[in-house]
Every structure is written in structure tokens, then in C-alpha cells.
Amino acid sequence: MTPEPRRDESEFLAKYDPRDYDPVAVTVDVVALTIRDGALHVLLVRRGNAPYEGMWALPGGFVQAGGPLQGTDAEDLPDAAVRELAEETGLSAKGGALGRVHLEQLGTYGSPGRDPRMRVISVAYLAFAPELPDPEAGGDAADAAWAPVDALGLAESGDQRPGTTRRLAFDHARILSDGLERARGKLEYTPLAAAFCGGEFTIPELRSVYEAVWGEELHAGNFHRKVLSVPGFVESTGATSDRGGRRGGPRPRLYRAGDARLLHPALLRPSREEEIR
Amino acid sequence: MTPEPRRDESEFLAKYDPRDYDPVAVTVDVVALTIRDGALHVLLVRRGNAPYEGMWALPGGFVQAGGPLQGTDAEDLPDAAVRELAEETGLSAKGGALGRVHLEQLGTYGSPGRDPRMRVISVAYLAFAPELPDPEAGGDAADAAWAPVDALGLAESGDQRPGTTRRLAFDHARILSDGLERARGKLEYTPLAAAFCGGEFTIPELRSVYEAVWGEELHAGNFHRKVLSVPGFVESTGATSDRGGRRGGPRPRLYRAGDARLLHPALLRPSREEEIR
DNA sequence: TAAATAGTGTCTTTGAGACACTATTTC
DNA sequence: GAAATAGTGTCTCAAAGACACTATTTA
């Protein structure tokens, strides 16, 4: 349901007064993931203002609500996420590198007190990006960078002891942790690992995406056969990469993303026994 | 990130004025599912006020924001969902039947224009409940009832043609559709089907939950063996039901939910080929 | 030349699903 | 007694994973 302040629209608008409501702010935060040097990285910005001034945080900001009339300046939530991403990376949203980015809603975080200034409801988005250039700080960020996820000392999924996840502003460590777990799961049953690669990629490159996100080494031979056996996961370009592996080996063939939206059968992570109970 | 209206908190609070912001309302809507007479039902309320007066809608309402100080009246999002559910069902939130309800966040819906009166961001929750008594209308609802999902004429998952999902107020048909798809998926890899049953249940009862949610008949023998073979899905009570099947058959044994949080291996739906591309 | 890697072959084990069958209960 | 149902046995096929092997490339 939705607010019931007045009986109908015209009467409502005539008597409209924002002070009738407890004020709430709605923001969008983005967990933008990419692979750099074979390791999973997340886009962070350093805060230029209080609170948490000087700390690293997820990129994000206000949603343009557009006032009660919700005119053309009213902004949809995914658009706000793309805008924040573009502002922080300095890349253009349409057509450019951001056009290849996968974006999905992650969850909404609205506990009282998560922002000391006022009640803030934050809608978090999760983005998978191919390798992008170093970001340039924009807006109210003092700095921006791709940070290796492993170096952040995050708690593992399921481990929610307080104190283990306190290196980011607000509850952003928790949001990032949720985003990472979502990403791990998504690679199992969707072909979204290809969103971390460019337009063309090799099977070993795809495997390194899985290894970076899952934090586990995979058997090269079995992975290769599995990827090719799932209908619609990848399709061959017919071409061959111009270089072999870093320390030797034949030149791998090139593929692009196929037309599947779901992997069937799925590519399940090995050894998840601990997570089951 | 979060709002940056002022440099620090004390200064912010001194100069605080809600009119500095475009007003936004935050609501919680609940997709509450249960099984009645072997069919999946959703809790709906009939709206007593404009807009969409007289139409059926998901139960929901305002989140108590608590003002800028976010005092004790500030309400967390899941608490708001439980409160709305309790108000509409007339059941007590703690200890009572609602204590057995599974609740999870479904997603957030905030497109401009989804509510004609003002910008409204709605956080949707998904609830799995065992069979509950008929609801009693409360709050601003003119009526409340468990409605069979099949009779709502919803579009199938993936089918988002406009016009096919227009029997509920606002974008609630879309929210319900998303909730149903989430529920179908959750039964595959979590033991949450047990949340639709009471404390003790038989394997055939559990199977009827799967059949109602998936809309497909399952092979009784294979289902039985599968459920017992997944570690931690169910545990035996040692007892036996006091009646056999409706039209004959031996008395099935009783089980309760086990300690698994994930099913491994998962219980995959048959015949999903259409959904893959 | 040595080491690493791409890609394929093969074997074993597990699990899903089809089918059959017995025992038990309701009408 | 007839029909339906609970639960188990068994067979087949698909798939995951371990292991082995060849061919190709880099340092």
C-alpha cells in the first residue's frame, strides 16, 4: 500500500505540506565489481564530508525525487545508480564502456541510525563491469579507486560478528558483503561471468573470473568442457587469441557471450558444505 | 553514500528543514503467501481510499521514520513488514502464528509515477506462512482475504506485456509476480517449503506445497526419496499421521524441519527449458 | 629445453527420473 | 472389494570430478 494522507489527489495536492511527514531521504549505493590483475576489485570513493569524513565508502548519492508532481526531473532508481557510477568513473553512461555493465538491484538498507544525520533508506545496486580505467573523483568524493576486495578484510559470508567488517563508512561493509555473496551465487546459475570480460574472451579468461569471484582454483580441463557443454553460455567467434598463457601454452580460442539467460545445468561451486547449515 | 546537505551533524540539525528536500515517502508492501486447499494463496486487502479505491492491493503502509533524531519510534524495515502483516491478519506478531512466518526482502519499487500522489519508494517483503485463519480488515482496508493466486490472471514469469497484469492497485501485480518467481526459486535450493507447513508435516504434505508453488505435479516416489536423501531437510519425529490419504492409502510418517539452511543437492524444477533463453 | 597451458579422452561415482511393486488405508 | 496412496527397489542416463595425455607456446 501507499500513503493515505488525503482522500483524493486534487485535495491532497492542495493541502500538501512536506512537514506533515517525518522526512526520509532515499539514496542509491552501488557495489561495482570488476576483475583487475586476476583479482576481484570494488569501486570505492573517499568521503570528503562528515560523517565518516576521510573514510572509504561505496559510491552513491541522492535519488532525484522530483517533488510531488514527479516531473521530468524525477529519476528512476536504476537510472540513479547508473548516474552515480558514471559520475565516479568519469565514463559516459550510454554507448561507452558503461553500456556493457550489468546492473541489478541488490537490496535496501534502512535501519534507524545507519546514518547519524537523519533517516536514510538506501537502495543498493550490484554492477559487474569489464576492466575499466582508473576512476576520477567527482561530486563530493575526495578520491576514488578500484580496491582489491581481499585486502578489505571483510568478514566471510555468514560471519556477521560486529567489528569484523568495519573499514567502510556507514553499513557499507555489510552491503559489500551481501553484494559479494550475491555475485558468487549469480555466477553459478547465470552466464554473467561474461559481463566481467570484454566482448570477446577465452575460456581460461572466463575461468579466471570464476576463480577471482569464488576465491577458489578450478580444474582447467573440466571447466573448459563444462562451459562448452552448457547450451547458450558462450559461442565461438572462430578466431584465436594472439598469445598463449603467460608462462607458455597454446593460444586459446575466442568466444563471446551466448544467448542463455540461465545456465542449465548450473555451474556449482565446489565444497560449500560449511554454508549449508 | 548518503545525503550531504550540511558539513557536520550539529550544524545540520540546527539548520534542518524538511522543505530543503523533495519529499519522498517510504512504504512497505508484503507478498504474504500460504497454501489453502492445496492451492497457493496471497493475502490481499481492498482499498478503502483513493487512488485505486475499491481495488485489491498488497497489504502495506508507511514506515515510521522517526524524524531526524530517529528515536524509539523509528521503525526498522522488517519490523514494519511484520506490523503490517499483523494488522491485516489480526494475529499477534510475537509468539503467535506469525512467529512461524518466514520473511525476506523481495525488492524495492520506486519508479516515478507509480503512485499518482507523490514520489513513493516501496520496499517489498515476501512472507511464507502456514495456513492462517481468514484475515480481518484493519487500518484503512475495506476488506481483506486470502486470494488464490491462479485466479488473479497474472502474467507468467518473464511475460511482462502491459495489460496482462492489471487487476491489482499500483504496480502490485508486478510485485506479486516477482514474489511468486522468487518463491518458486527459493523452494529449489532452500528448505523453506517447510515454512508453509506447521511444525510437523508429512512428506506428501510437503510435496503438495511444491506442487502448489510450482504448478506442476511431482512424482511421489522420487520426491519422497529425494527429500529424505538431502541432509538436514527434514528430521523424523518418529510419529505417524492419524489419517491416510484423502481417498485411501497408508498413514504417512511425520517429520519436522531439519537444520539445513540450503538444500544440497538442490531440488530442481522439472522442464524449465523455456525460461533459459 | 623445461615448464606451463589449452584442449580432449576416459573412468568412476553420484544423482535424477522412469517404472515397478508391496503394503496399507478409505470409500 | 476397488481405488488410491505411502514407501521402497531397481534400472538407465546425465553429469561432475579425478586423472591422464597430447599439442602448443613462452621463457
XYZ file of C-alpha atoms (C1' of nucleotides) in Angstrom:
608
model
C 0.000 0.000 0.000
C 0.965 3.616 -0.238
C 0.386 6.784 1.768
C -3.125 7.774 2.702
C -2.782 11.370 3.800
C -5.850 12.726 1.983
C -8.920 11.341 0.271
C -8.075 12.123 -3.332
C -5.385 13.573 -5.470
C -6.555 17.133 -6.066
C -7.499 17.622 -2.464
C -4.192 16.100 -1.485
C -2.117 18.368 -3.655
C -3.988 21.450 -2.477
C -3.267 20.682 1.138
C 0.168 19.228 0.552
C 2.791 20.105 3.115
C 6.017 18.151 3.492
C 6.035 18.853 7.202
C 3.078 16.544 7.627
C 5.558 13.681 7.307
C 8.664 12.581 9.061
C 11.323 13.353 6.498
C 13.106 10.429 4.872
C 15.954 10.534 2.400
C 16.382 7.909 -0.309
C 19.832 7.227 -1.690
C 21.329 4.756 -4.127
C 24.619 2.992 -3.370
C 26.466 0.859 -5.900
C 28.623 -2.218 -5.377
C 30.568 -2.097 -8.637
C 32.778 -5.138 -9.171
C 35.449 -5.765 -11.758
C 38.456 -8.020 -12.266
C 41.928 -6.458 -12.298
C 45.117 -8.488 -12.468
C 43.153 -11.619 -11.804
C 41.699 -10.284 -8.547
C 38.232 -9.027 -7.695
C 38.038 -5.270 -7.138
C 35.282 -2.962 -5.920
C 34.863 0.726 -6.726
C 35.252 2.911 -3.625
C 35.265 6.647 -3.005
C 36.852 8.527 -0.132
C 34.368 10.733 1.657
C 35.037 14.439 1.574
C 32.450 15.413 4.173
C 31.248 14.398 7.626
C 30.154 11.972 8.826
C 32.843 9.371 8.197
C 34.928 12.073 6.535
C 38.075 10.621 5.028
C 36.770 7.039 5.130
C 36.187 4.892 2.101
C 32.609 4.226 1.085
C 30.574 2.810 -1.765
C 29.740 5.342 -4.462
C 26.214 6.634 -4.171
C 24.005 9.588 -3.568
C 20.535 11.064 -3.513
C 17.749 9.943 -5.752
C 16.183 12.891 -7.512
C 12.647 12.613 -6.212
C 11.147 15.248 -8.452
C 8.792 16.767 -5.909
C 5.137 15.835 -5.502
C 4.458 16.326 -9.201
C 7.188 13.824 -10.180
C 8.078 15.747 -13.314
C 10.840 15.052 -15.780
C 13.482 15.566 -13.102
C 12.131 12.587 -11.178
C 14.682 9.836 -11.557
C 14.097 6.095 -11.611
C 16.218 4.036 -9.217
C 18.343 2.178 -11.808
C 18.981 5.477 -13.593
C 20.258 6.958 -10.363
C 22.626 4.013 -9.959
C 23.980 4.441 -13.483
C 24.391 8.168 -12.924
C 26.358 7.653 -9.727
C 28.550 5.115 -11.447
C 29.174 7.458 -14.359
C 29.935 10.382 -12.071
C 32.537 8.421 -10.151
C 34.182 6.622 -13.034
C 34.133 9.564 -15.412
C 32.714 7.292 -18.096
C 29.674 8.071 -20.189
C 26.586 6.109 -19.355
C 25.347 5.436 -22.866
C 27.198 3.679 -25.607
C 30.525 3.834 -23.817
C 32.129 1.273 -21.580
C 29.257 1.563 -19.129
C 26.933 0.217 -21.769
C 28.429 -3.225 -21.179
C 27.901 -3.133 -17.439
C 25.412 -5.499 -15.849
C 23.298 -3.811 -13.189
C 20.815 -5.384 -10.791
C 19.164 -4.394 -7.569
C 20.883 -5.872 -4.540
C 18.736 -4.860 -1.599
C 17.542 -1.986 0.528
C 19.108 -0.929 3.799
C 17.111 1.283 6.097
C 17.812 0.546 9.751
C 17.312 3.542 12.012
C 20.631 5.087 12.933
C 22.578 3.798 9.939
C 23.115 7.464 9.074
C 23.518 9.712 12.134
C 22.029 12.756 10.455
C 18.561 11.591 9.518
C 16.557 8.575 8.445
C 18.095 7.347 5.210
C 16.816 4.455 3.109
C 19.486 3.256 0.728
C 18.703 1.102 -2.291
C 21.854 -0.822 -3.158
C 22.693 -1.937 -6.693
C 25.205 -4.515 -7.833
C 27.236 -3.951 -11.002
C 29.515 -6.302 -12.947
C 31.937 -4.406 -15.171
C 34.706 -5.355 -17.561
C 38.072 -3.844 -16.775
C 37.662 -0.068 -16.683
C 40.200 2.740 -16.392
C 41.087 4.196 -13.006
C 38.231 6.377 -11.767
C 38.429 10.117 -11.283
C 36.922 11.504 -8.111
C 33.802 13.535 -8.823
C 30.963 15.107 -6.848
C 31.721 15.236 -3.129
C 34.292 12.450 -3.224
C 37.850 13.311 -2.220
C 39.211 10.303 -4.047
C 38.066 7.223 -5.955
C 39.754 3.932 -6.715
C 39.303 0.275 -7.531
C 40.117 -1.562 -4.298
C 41.024 -5.266 -4.162
C 38.277 -6.984 -2.233
C 40.613 -9.392 -0.455
C 42.575 -6.515 1.102
C 39.484 -5.069 2.766
C 39.438 -7.719 5.478
C 35.743 -8.336 5.094
C 34.002 -10.978 7.100
C 33.185 -14.082 5.115
C 29.613 -14.588 4.092
C 27.575 -15.692 7.050
C 30.077 -14.298 9.505
C 28.372 -11.209 10.831
C 30.264 -10.650 14.044
C 30.401 -6.931 14.699
C 33.846 -5.490 14.427
C 34.988 -7.752 11.669
C 33.586 -5.574 8.904
C 34.330 -2.032 9.952
C 36.618 -0.476 7.418
C 33.963 1.242 5.327
C 31.644 4.122 6.172
C 28.066 3.535 7.353
C 26.915 -0.057 6.877
C 28.713 -0.283 3.561
C 30.835 -3.241 4.643
C 27.644 -5.183 5.144
C 26.260 -4.068 1.794
C 29.506 -5.035 0.087
C 29.490 -8.391 1.834
C 25.931 -9.030 0.644
C 26.933 -7.972 -2.865
C 29.854 -10.358 -2.926
C 27.704 -13.251 -1.816
C 25.125 -12.374 -4.458
C 27.870 -12.248 -7.086
C 29.196 -15.657 -6.068
C 25.760 -17.138 -6.396
C 24.966 -15.421 -9.680
C 27.978 -16.966 -11.362
C 26.583 -20.376 -10.528
C 23.362 -20.203 -12.438
C 23.685 -17.280 -14.868
C 26.201 -16.521 -17.637
C 27.058 -13.166 -16.013
C 30.726 -14.032 -15.609
C 30.972 -12.910 -19.229
C 29.955 -9.400 -18.081
C 33.365 -9.161 -16.386
C 35.077 -9.854 -19.718
C 35.004 -7.644 -22.761
C 33.134 -8.548 -25.920
C 35.447 -11.442 -26.739
C 37.189 -13.676 -24.275
C 38.853 -17.040 -23.911
C 37.719 -19.909 -21.736
C 40.777 -19.509 -19.492
C 39.890 -15.835 -19.020
C 36.364 -16.844 -18.085
C 37.769 -19.365 -15.644
C 39.913 -16.701 -14.006
C 36.738 -14.674 -13.420
C 35.191 -17.599 -11.583
C 38.361 -18.142 -9.605
C 38.577 -14.477 -8.604
C 34.944 -14.254 -7.512
C 34.774 -17.628 -5.804
C 38.291 -17.428 -4.388
C 38.974 -20.993 -5.446
C 41.037 -22.670 -8.122
C 39.085 -24.639 -10.671
C 40.171 -27.615 -12.721
C 41.036 -26.189 -16.136
C 40.082 -29.212 -18.209
C 36.771 -29.911 -16.551
C 35.860 -26.206 -16.558
C 36.562 -25.963 -20.269
C 34.357 -28.907 -21.149
C 31.608 -27.771 -18.795
C 31.379 -24.257 -20.258
C 31.140 -25.585 -23.792
C 28.528 -28.171 -22.803
C 26.061 -25.667 -21.285
C 23.765 -24.531 -24.108
C 23.963 -20.812 -24.844
C 26.702 -19.946 -22.358
C 29.307 -18.978 -24.968
C 29.505 -19.049 -28.744
C 32.638 -19.370 -30.805
C 33.983 -16.449 -32.808
C 36.143 -18.789 -34.862
C 39.176 -16.686 -34.012
C 42.141 -17.479 -31.813
C 43.843 -15.310 -29.224
C 47.135 -13.800 -30.349
C 49.026 -15.022 -27.325
C 49.175 -18.173 -25.244
C 49.241 -18.343 -21.472
C 51.576 -16.046 -19.549
C 54.161 -18.695 -18.984
C 53.583 -20.840 -22.012
C 50.935 -22.953 -23.651
C 48.958 -22.893 -26.887
C 46.824 -19.950 -27.967
C 43.254 -20.295 -26.679
C 40.223 -19.790 -28.907
C 37.993 -16.746 -28.626
C 34.332 -16.776 -27.631
C 31.604 -14.245 -26.961
C 28.598 -14.425 -24.639
C 25.791 -16.676 -25.854
C 22.052 -16.099 -25.671
C 21.314 -18.043 -22.482
C 19.922 -16.128 -19.530
C 20.263 -19.065 -17.174
C 22.840 -21.831 -17.073
C 21.407 -25.306 -17.254
C 22.842 -27.349 -15.799
C 24.318 -24.812 -13.382
C 27.995 -24.420 -12.601
C 28.028 -25.125 -8.888
C 30.816 -24.034 -6.564
C 32.825 -26.874 -5.095
C 32.960 -27.514 -1.350
C 30.153 -25.437 0.085
C 29.461 -27.863 2.903
C 30.133 -25.205 5.551
C 27.458 -22.880 4.210
C 24.678 -25.374 4.230
C 23.784 -25.348 7.931
C 26.800 7.287 0.108
C 24.219 9.289 1.968
C 22.912 12.857 1.919
C 25.372 15.730 2.116
C 23.235 18.690 2.951
C 25.498 20.214 5.633
C 29.065 19.856 6.768
C 28.539 18.190 10.128
C 25.834 16.851 12.283
C 25.284 19.643 14.811
C 25.273 22.269 12.127
C 22.973 20.091 10.119
C 20.469 19.643 12.894
C 20.443 23.335 13.695
C 19.594 24.305 10.161
C 17.381 21.303 9.444
C 14.279 21.998 7.407
C 12.329 19.259 5.613
C 11.442 21.656 2.848
C 15.051 21.670 1.722
C 14.355 18.274 0.159
C 11.974 16.918 -2.376
C 9.642 14.904 -0.199
C 9.712 11.131 -0.575
C 7.537 8.597 1.160
C 8.776 5.119 2.046
C 6.291 2.296 2.386
C 6.484 -1.437 2.964
C 4.346 -3.856 0.979
C 4.091 -7.543 1.770
C 3.576 -10.505 -0.554
C 2.289 -12.996 2.008
C 1.854 -16.492 0.590
C 0.195 -19.527 2.094
C -1.305 -22.821 0.971
C -5.037 -23.346 1.309
C -6.860 -26.399 -0.008
C -3.758 -27.383 -1.908
C -3.582 -24.071 -3.793
C -1.268 -21.099 -3.389
C -2.952 -18.023 -1.915
C -1.803 -14.447 -1.383
C -3.061 -12.008 1.243
C -4.850 -9.040 -0.324
C -6.707 -6.047 1.054
C -9.367 -3.970 -0.633
C -8.511 -0.298 -0.659
C -10.837 1.989 1.212
C -9.404 5.270 -0.138
C -8.340 6.876 -3.408
C -6.415 6.243 -5.523
C -7.467 2.796 -6.697
C -10.323 2.907 -4.200
C -12.148 -0.401 -4.108
C -9.357 -2.292 -5.838
C -7.405 -5.116 -4.299
C -3.824 -4.439 -3.277
C -0.990 -5.956 -1.304
C -1.068 -5.125 2.404
C 1.361 -2.405 3.311
C 1.828 1.065 4.601
C 4.125 3.782 5.801
C 7.403 3.151 7.512
C 7.631 5.099 10.746
C 10.669 7.226 10.001
C 11.046 8.679 13.475
C 12.024 12.190 12.440
C 15.589 13.438 12.121
C 16.501 12.192 15.593
C 15.421 8.639 14.727
C 14.168 7.986 18.235
C 12.448 4.907 19.595
C 9.518 5.410 17.231
C 11.831 4.897 14.263
C 10.952 1.523 12.816
C 13.216 -0.908 11.008
C 12.007 -2.148 7.630
C 11.381 -5.807 8.562
C 9.536 -4.652 11.689
C 7.275 -2.537 9.534
C 6.546 -5.558 7.345
C 5.668 -7.696 10.370
C 3.481 -4.929 11.757
C 1.554 -4.581 8.509
C 1.086 -8.325 8.352
C -0.133 -8.425 11.946
C -2.517 -5.527 11.404
C -4.114 -7.175 8.410
C -4.300 -10.716 9.700
C -5.321 -9.797 13.223
C -2.632 -12.138 14.530
C -0.049 -11.224 17.129
C 3.431 -10.741 15.836
C 5.355 -12.442 18.618
C 4.943 -15.982 19.794
C 1.713 -16.493 17.908
C 1.204 -17.953 14.479
C 3.206 -15.136 12.945
C 6.257 -16.375 14.820
C 6.491 -19.237 12.351
C 6.357 -16.999 9.286
C 9.421 -16.718 7.075
C 10.079 -13.142 5.984
C 12.634 -11.882 3.483
C 13.142 -8.734 1.494
C 11.909 -9.068 -2.072
C 12.904 -5.809 -3.749
C 12.291 -2.108 -3.897
C 9.966 -0.402 -6.343
C 10.341 3.314 -6.868
C 9.576 4.323 -10.436
C 8.287 7.879 -10.744
C 4.545 7.900 -11.199
C 3.875 4.522 -9.606
C 1.802 6.455 -7.063
C -0.024 9.450 -8.557
C 0.067 11.482 -5.350
C 3.775 11.781 -4.676
C 7.086 10.005 -5.037
C 6.786 6.744 -3.154
C 9.544 4.190 -2.680
C 8.123 0.847 -1.647
C 10.225 -1.880 -0.083
C 8.505 -5.190 -0.775
C 8.792 -8.198 1.528
C 7.979 -11.815 0.824
C 6.393 -13.984 3.515
C 5.803 -17.732 3.644
C 3.114 -18.635 6.161
C 1.488 -21.860 7.311
C -2.266 -21.956 6.960
C -3.705 -18.996 8.873
C -7.288 -18.021 9.740
C -9.208 -15.683 7.475
C -7.919 -12.134 7.927
C -9.913 -9.282 9.407
C -9.705 -5.944 7.672
C -7.831 -3.371 9.714
C -6.388 0.087 9.226
C -7.623 1.725 6.037
C -8.541 -1.538 4.345
C -12.173 -2.060 3.425
C -11.710 -5.809 3.258
C -9.014 -8.452 3.462
C -8.817 -12.007 2.182
C -6.598 -14.832 1.060
C -6.906 -14.903 -2.723
C -5.970 -17.912 -4.858
C -3.041 -16.865 -6.990
C -4.212 -18.796 -10.048
C -7.479 -16.853 -10.175
C -5.704 -13.500 -10.416
C -4.843 -13.969 -14.070
C -1.268 -12.876 -13.575
C 1.205 -12.958 -16.377
C 3.646 -15.812 -16.189
C 7.146 -15.005 -15.075
C 9.007 -13.288 -17.850
C 5.802 -12.208 -19.557
C 5.610 -8.525 -18.846
C 3.262 -7.354 -21.533
C 1.258 -4.432 -20.237
C -2.373 -5.213 -19.744
C -1.855 -8.780 -18.685
C -1.221 -7.933 -15.058
C -3.661 -5.173 -14.238
C -6.017 -6.434 -11.591
C -4.222 -5.033 -8.583
C -3.652 -1.436 -7.497
C -0.421 0.426 -8.289
C 2.329 -1.871 -9.588
C 1.326 -4.575 -7.154
C 0.714 -7.138 -9.883
C 4.337 -6.791 -10.848
C 5.484 -7.053 -7.247
C 3.353 -10.150 -6.745
C 4.701 -11.648 -9.943
C 8.258 -11.054 -8.776
C 7.399 -12.564 -5.404
C 5.973 -15.682 -6.968
C 9.047 -16.184 -9.107
C 11.265 -15.698 -6.061
C 9.182 -18.238 -4.140
C 9.461 -20.793 -6.929
C 13.212 -20.421 -6.932
C 13.568 -20.487 -3.160
C 11.901 -23.880 -2.945
C 14.602 -25.254 -5.196
C 17.607 -24.584 -3.044
C 16.298 -23.862 0.459
C 14.148 -25.909 2.850
C 11.587 -23.078 3.076
C 8.750 -25.218 1.784
C 8.527 -26.366 5.396
C 7.600 -22.778 6.359
C 4.272 -23.361 4.587
C 3.587 -26.344 6.824
C 3.044 -26.282 10.549
C 5.572 -27.643 12.992
C 5.018 -31.237 11.915
C 4.194 -32.407 8.444
C 4.263 -35.433 6.200
C 6.278 -35.862 3.039
C 3.096 -35.884 0.924
C 2.088 -32.575 2.521
C 5.492 -31.153 1.690
C 5.105 -32.390 -1.855
C 1.749 -30.649 -2.176
C 3.488 -27.390 -1.207
C 5.945 -27.832 -4.050
C 3.150 -28.719 -6.442
C 1.098 -25.669 -5.448
C 4.019 -23.235 -5.773
C 5.486 -24.725 -8.934
C 2.117 -25.507 -10.502
C 3.343 -28.928 -11.505
C 2.717 -32.489 -10.373
C 5.713 -34.282 -8.948
C 6.458 -37.983 -8.877
C 5.502 -39.097 -5.357
C 8.049 -41.873 -5.025
C 11.042 -39.967 -6.339
C 10.099 -36.890 -4.299
C 9.909 -38.936 -1.132
C 13.331 -40.459 -1.585
C 14.852 -37.150 -2.630
C 13.614 -35.257 0.430
C 14.952 -37.910 2.784
C 18.299 -38.009 0.985
C 19.071 -34.286 1.309
C 20.940 -33.809 4.600
C 19.129 -31.604 7.091
C 15.993 -31.016 5.047
C 13.628 -32.871 7.401
C 14.040 -34.922 10.536
C 11.757 -37.687 11.711
C 9.504 -37.239 14.719
C 9.017 -40.987 14.992
C 5.263 -40.487 14.932
C 2.740 -41.309 12.258
C -0.137 -39.238 10.950
C -3.559 -40.274 12.238
C -5.077 -40.489 8.803
C -4.048 -41.788 5.411
C -4.561 -40.014 2.108
C -7.950 -38.484 1.358
C -9.032 -41.317 -0.857
C -7.086 -44.153 0.692
C -3.568 -45.251 1.407
C -1.407 -45.923 4.417
C -0.737 -43.342 7.132
C 2.334 -41.270 6.308
C 5.059 -40.609 8.856
C 5.540 -37.225 10.465
C 8.615 -35.006 10.114
C 9.713 -31.556 11.203
C 12.081 -29.091 9.546
C 15.759 -30.007 9.806
C 18.711 -27.741 10.447
C 19.822 -27.163 6.857
C 19.688 -23.623 5.508
C 20.428 -24.702 1.957
C 19.472 -27.867 0.122
C 22.389 -29.758 -1.295
C 21.877 -31.180 -3.785
C 19.060 -28.835 -4.736
C 15.550 -29.890 -5.705
C 15.324 -28.517 -9.216
C 12.062 -27.851 -11.016
C 11.423 -30.079 -13.990
C 11.082 -28.696 -17.520
C 12.368 -25.137 -17.321
C 13.739 -25.133 -20.836
C 11.571 -22.180 -21.861
C 12.951 -19.911 -19.166
C 16.577 -20.384 -20.040
C 16.872 -18.057 -23.049
C 64.963 -27.368 -23.428
C 61.956 -27.035 -19.468
C 57.785 -25.554 -17.764
C 53.297 -24.098 -18.298
C 48.999 -24.172 -20.558
C 44.858 -25.413 -23.985
C 42.126 -28.799 -25.002
C 40.464 -33.748 -25.236
C 39.750 -38.666 -23.674
C 38.211 -41.771 -20.239
C 36.745 -43.719 -15.992
C 34.149 -43.580 -11.575
C 30.654 -42.000 -8.694
C 26.543 -39.538 -7.761
C 22.090 -38.185 -8.610
C 17.662 -37.559 -11.307
C 13.890 -39.743 -13.237
C 11.114 -43.713 -15.113
C 8.960 -47.733 -13.822
C 7.518 -51.451 -10.946
C 5.899 -53.354 -6.844
C 4.043 -54.140 -1.966
C 1.514 -52.763 1.966
C -1.985 -50.021 3.909
C -5.922 -47.325 4.152
C -10.583 -45.066 2.545
C -14.950 -45.374 0.377
C -13.590 -55.323 -2.908
C -11.850 -51.361 -5.693
C -9.185 -47.481 -5.839
C -5.899 -44.528 -4.088
C -1.774 -43.667 -1.627
C 2.930 -44.338 1.199
C 7.058 -46.011 0.707
C 10.838 -48.907 -1.397
C 13.543 -51.353 -5.114
C 15.790 -51.154 -9.433
C 17.289 -49.654 -13.820
C 19.006 -46.086 -17.076
C 21.033 -41.941 -18.327
C 23.224 -37.447 -17.446
C 26.621 -35.012 -15.257
C 30.504 -33.872 -12.024
C 35.055 -34.671 -10.921
C 39.588 -37.147 -10.947
C 43.177 -38.367 -13.787
C 45.811 -38.911 -17.907
C 47.569 -37.419 -22.144
C 48.917 -34.637 -26.418
C 49.959 -30.456 -28.654
C 51.495 -25.838 -28.421
C 53.508 -21.952 -26.670
C 56.753 -18.920 -23.514
C 60.955 -18.004 -21.109
